Amino acid sequence: MNALLLLPLLLPFLAPPLARRTLDRLAPATALWILTASTLALAGACVAALGALVLTGLLKIPAFAALGELVRPLRTPSDYVVLPAAMAATGVLTLSVWTLVRSAFRQIRAFRTARTQADRRPAAGDLCVIESPAPDAYALPGRPHRIVVTTAMLRSLGPAEREALFAHERAHNRAGHHYFLAAAELAAHCHPALRATRGTIRFAAERAADEVAAEVTGDRRLIATAIARAALAGSTSPSTRPDLAPAATTGPVPQRVAALLAPTRTPPRTTRRTAFLLVACTVLSVTAGAAGVVDFHHEVEVAQGEEAP
């Protein structure tokens, strides 16, 4: 077993703290792209490493070796390490696939329900108002994009705050933030450490929409007030919106409000080294995973008799 395959399994544990610090030091939109790309790459490297471990264990069994057209079973330094690692990797991959499938079906049902509910209501442009006593508002992706808002939420906000809330949700739809949230959800099922990164990516998406809405309205305090009041109103009742539908009332609202009210500043170049560390960690994980898979492939070719060991 190539020890390089262990790196993609260990390096994701460094991602959550690096992701939070990256978001603190970069513009939200930039941080969102870096965090999502890094998280997906870390998840992919982890799955590749687990798959290589599973196949290594299987090809040590004569029946599977014959099925794979190997001249002899795969040889590894120590069966006491390889076989338990292969069994553990099989269990982890099975659990990941099971939870991912369950999450996918749940999200699909939620989106279909929300879309059907929105399509039954008359829309004013991209705005769809739903009669409901529960205050809620969110960006619903699809064709066409919709901003879904309940009558209770409209009653909770003033005219200017409503427009600020709509600007925030439109920013989500224009930037396709639901794709970022879906990518974070996918990665979260590939490695337990990436579940914390999923929350940071959602926070980054909300911060990015906050900044766009502030530029559109030209009033950062108005956006902060609208978000705070909408979140306070929405906290009185549970939301039925899909988890992957971005909404202004999600995430750590106090931190978002504080960021909007704080003086804007450009981070010094030296503070961006955290983002570099996250990217370097990702590159190392992908490189180690690729090298491990290549080495595994070489061992398979040797066992097939195509190359001399």
mmCIF file of C-alpha atoms in Angstrom, residues 23-163:
data_model
loop_
_atom_site.group_PDB
_atom_site.id
_atom_site.type_symbol
_atom_site.label_atom_id
_atom_site.label_comp_id
_atom_site.label_asym_id
_atom_site.label_seq_id
_atom_site.Cartn_x
_atom_site.Cartn_y
_atom_site.Cartn_z
ATOM 1 C CA LEU A 23 -12.944 34.174 4.155
ATOM 2 C CA ASP A 24 -11.885 36.705 6.781
ATOM 3 C CA ARG A 25 -9.013 37.974 4.640
ATOM 4 C CA LEU A 26 -10.328 37.989 1.066
ATOM 5 C CA ALA A 27 -13.262 39.554 -0.727
ATOM 6 C CA PRO A 28 -16.302 37.278 -0.215
ATOM 7 C CA ALA A 29 -16.784 36.495 -3.918
ATOM 8 C CA THR A 30 -13.107 35.620 -4.363
ATOM 9 C CA ALA A 31 -13.086 33.550 -1.190
ATOM 10 C CA LEU A 32 -16.212 31.710 -2.329
ATOM 11 C CA TRP A 33 -14.524 30.527 -5.527
ATOM 12 C CA ILE A 34 -11.316 29.495 -3.752
ATOM 13 C CA LEU A 35 -13.129 27.676 -0.943
ATOM 14 C CA THR A 36 -15.452 25.788 -3.289
ATOM 15 C CA ALA A 37 -12.722 24.746 -5.713
ATOM 16 C CA SER A 38 -10.419 23.655 -2.887
ATOM 17 C CA THR A 39 -13.170 21.740 -1.116
ATOM 18 C CA LEU A 40 -14.148 19.878 -4.281
ATOM 19 C CA ALA A 41 -10.517 19.037 -5.046
ATOM 20 C CA LEU A 42 -9.943 17.761 -1.509
ATOM 21 C CA ALA A 43 -13.092 15.657 -1.718
ATOM 22 C CA GLY A 44 -12.101 14.224 -5.094
ATOM 23 C CA ALA A 45 -8.616 13.308 -3.881
ATOM 24 C CA CYS A 46 -10.121 11.646 -0.801
ATOM 25 C CA VAL A 47 -12.537 9.547 -2.882
ATOM 26 C CA ALA A 48 -9.727 8.539 -5.268
ATOM 27 C CA ALA A 49 -7.545 7.452 -2.337
ATOM 28 C CA LEU A 50 -10.364 5.459 -0.755
ATOM 29 C CA GLY A 51 -11.128 3.802 -4.083
ATOM 30 C CA ALA A 52 -7.487 2.816 -4.542
ATOM 31 C CA LEU A 53 -7.449 1.312 -1.039
ATOM 32 C CA VAL A 54 -10.614 -0.684 -1.721
ATOM 33 C CA LEU A 55 -9.280 -2.042 -5.022
ATOM 34 C CA THR A 56 -5.949 -2.906 -3.410
ATOM 35 C CA GLY A 57 -7.738 -5.061 -0.841
ATOM 36 C CA LEU A 58 -10.002 -6.695 -3.415
ATOM 37 C CA LEU A 59 -7.190 -7.568 -5.808
ATOM 38 C CA LYS A 60 -5.366 -9.397 -3.028
ATOM 39 C CA ILE A 61 -8.196 -11.941 -3.044
ATOM 40 C CA PRO A 62 -7.552 -14.635 -5.679
ATOM 41 C CA ALA A 63 -11.136 -14.658 -6.970
ATOM 42 C CA PHE A 64 -11.157 -10.897 -7.602
ATOM 43 C CA ALA A 65 -7.603 -11.039 -8.961
ATOM 44 C CA ALA A 66 -8.737 -13.607 -11.533
ATOM 45 C CA LEU A 67 -11.760 -11.480 -12.360
ATOM 46 C CA GLY A 68 -9.404 -8.559 -12.991
ATOM 47 C CA GLU A 69 -7.300 -10.777 -15.283
ATOM 48 C CA LEU A 70 -4.288 -10.651 -12.968
ATOM 49 C CA VAL A 71 -1.686 -13.376 -13.288
ATOM 50 C CA ARG A 72 -1.397 -13.418 -9.512
ATOM 51 C CA PRO A 73 -3.041 -11.581 -6.597
ATOM 52 C CA LEU A 74 -1.708 -8.142 -5.835
ATOM 53 C CA ARG A 75 1.335 -8.155 -3.567
ATOM 54 C CA THR A 76 1.670 -5.629 -0.762
ATOM 55 C CA PRO A 77 4.203 -5.303 2.071
ATOM 56 C CA SER A 78 1.827 -6.167 4.922
ATOM 57 C CA ASP A 79 -1.613 -7.773 4.835
ATOM 58 C CA TYR A 80 -2.156 -6.754 8.456
ATOM 59 C CA VAL A 81 -2.281 -3.128 7.329
ATOM 60 C CA VAL A 82 -3.719 -3.342 3.828
ATOM 61 C CA LEU A 83 -6.737 -5.557 4.474
ATOM 62 C CA PRO A 84 -8.085 -3.607 7.488
ATOM 63 C CA ALA A 85 -7.477 -0.351 5.595
ATOM 64 C CA ALA A 86 -9.361 -1.721 2.584
ATOM 65 C CA MET A 87 -12.263 -2.847 4.771
ATOM 66 C CA ALA A 88 -12.416 0.551 6.483
ATOM 67 C CA ALA A 89 -12.289 2.348 3.138
ATOM 68 C CA THR A 90 -15.126 0.164 1.833
ATOM 69 C CA GLY A 91 -17.259 1.048 4.831
ATOM 70 C CA VAL A 92 -16.527 4.761 4.517
ATOM 71 C CA LEU A 93 -17.314 4.831 0.788
ATOM 72 C CA THR A 94 -20.528 2.866 1.286
ATOM 73 C CA LEU A 95 -21.691 5.207 4.033
ATOM 74 C CA SER A 96 -20.771 8.262 1.950
ATOM 75 C CA VAL A 97 -22.718 7.029 -1.072
ATOM 76 C CA TRP A 98 -25.722 6.159 1.085
ATOM 77 C CA THR A 99 -25.871 9.546 2.817
ATOM 78 C CA LEU A 100 -25.263 11.367 -0.476
ATOM 79 C CA VAL A 101 -28.104 9.543 -2.227
ATOM 80 C CA ARG A 102 -30.455 10.240 0.675
ATOM 81 C CA SER A 103 -29.494 13.915 0.662
ATOM 82 C CA ALA A 104 -29.914 14.155 -3.123
ATOM 83 C CA PHE A 105 -33.412 12.661 -3.055
ATOM 84 C CA ARG A 106 -34.403 14.917 -0.167
ATOM 85 C CA GLN A 107 -33.145 18.022 -1.953
ATOM 86 C CA ILE A 108 -34.816 17.049 -5.229
ATOM 87 C CA ARG A 109 -38.162 16.593 -3.470
ATOM 88 C CA ALA A 110 -37.769 19.915 -1.668
ATOM 89 C CA PHE A 111 -36.930 21.761 -4.893
ATOM 90 C CA ARG A 112 -39.849 20.196 -6.753
ATOM 91 C CA THR A 113 -42.242 21.146 -3.975
ATOM 92 C CA ALA A 114 -40.934 24.718 -3.825
ATOM 93 C CA ARG A 115 -40.982 25.060 -7.608
ATOM 94 C CA THR A 116 -44.533 23.720 -7.897
ATOM 95 C CA GLN A 117 -45.686 26.068 -5.156
ATOM 96 C CA ALA A 118 -44.015 29.045 -6.847
ATOM 97 C CA ASP A 119 -45.337 28.190 -10.332
ATOM 98 C CA ARG A 120 -48.899 28.126 -9.032
ATOM 99 C CA ARG A 121 -48.651 31.744 -7.923
ATOM 100 C CA PRO A 122 -48.699 34.759 -10.253
ATOM 101 C CA ALA A 123 -45.255 36.332 -10.513
ATOM 102 C CA ALA A 124 -44.300 39.993 -10.876
ATOM 103 C CA GLY A 125 -41.102 39.664 -12.859
ATOM 104 C CA ASP A 126 -38.904 37.318 -10.867
ATOM 105 C CA LEU A 127 -40.832 37.930 -7.635
ATOM 106 C CA CYS A 128 -43.280 35.315 -6.368
ATOM 107 C CA VAL A 129 -45.368 36.044 -3.248
ATOM 108 C CA ILE A 130 -46.762 33.093 -1.308
ATOM 109 C CA GLU A 131 -49.513 33.376 1.256
ATOM 110 C CA SER A 132 -48.052 32.032 4.499
ATOM 111 C CA PRO A 133 -47.998 32.997 8.188
ATOM 112 C CA ALA A 134 -44.302 31.980 8.358
ATOM 113 C CA PRO A 135 -41.884 34.811 7.438
ATOM 114 C CA ASP A 136 -39.478 33.541 4.776
ATOM 115 C CA ALA A 137 -37.668 34.634 1.625
ATOM 116 C CA TYR A 138 -35.179 32.819 -0.571
ATOM 117 C CA ALA A 139 -33.692 32.589 -4.055
ATOM 118 C CA LEU A 140 -35.172 29.678 -6.020
ATOM 119 C CA PRO A 141 -33.020 28.577 -8.969
ATOM 120 C CA GLY A 142 -34.483 27.150 -12.133
ATOM 121 C CA ARG A 143 -35.969 28.400 -15.382
ATOM 122 C CA PRO A 144 -36.816 31.122 -14.781
ATOM 123 C CA HIS A 145 -35.165 32.089 -11.497
ATOM 124 C CA ARG A 146 -37.577 33.141 -8.794
ATOM 125 C CA ILE A 147 -37.402 35.146 -5.593
ATOM 126 C CA VAL A 148 -39.901 33.525 -3.255
ATOM 127 C CA VAL A 149 -41.190 35.619 -0.375
ATOM 128 C CA THR A 150 -44.081 34.987 1.985
ATOM 129 C CA THR A 151 -46.725 37.538 2.907
ATOM 130 C CA ALA A 152 -45.609 37.322 6.530
ATOM 131 C CA MET A 153 -42.087 38.395 5.549
ATOM 132 C CA LEU A 154 -43.436 41.314 3.510
ATOM 133 C CA ARG A 155 -45.419 42.503 6.520
ATOM 134 C CA SER A 156 -42.289 42.315 8.685
ATOM 135 C CA LEU A 157 -40.278 44.754 6.545
ATOM 136 C CA GLY A 158 -40.629 48.308 5.364
ATOM 137 C CA PRO A 159 -40.665 49.227 1.649
ATOM 138 C CA ALA A 160 -36.946 50.075 1.500
ATOM 139 C CA GLU A 161 -36.012 46.944 3.458
ATOM 140 C CA ARG A 162 -38.051 44.796 1.082
ATOM 141 C CA GLU A 163 -36.132 46.141 -1.903
#
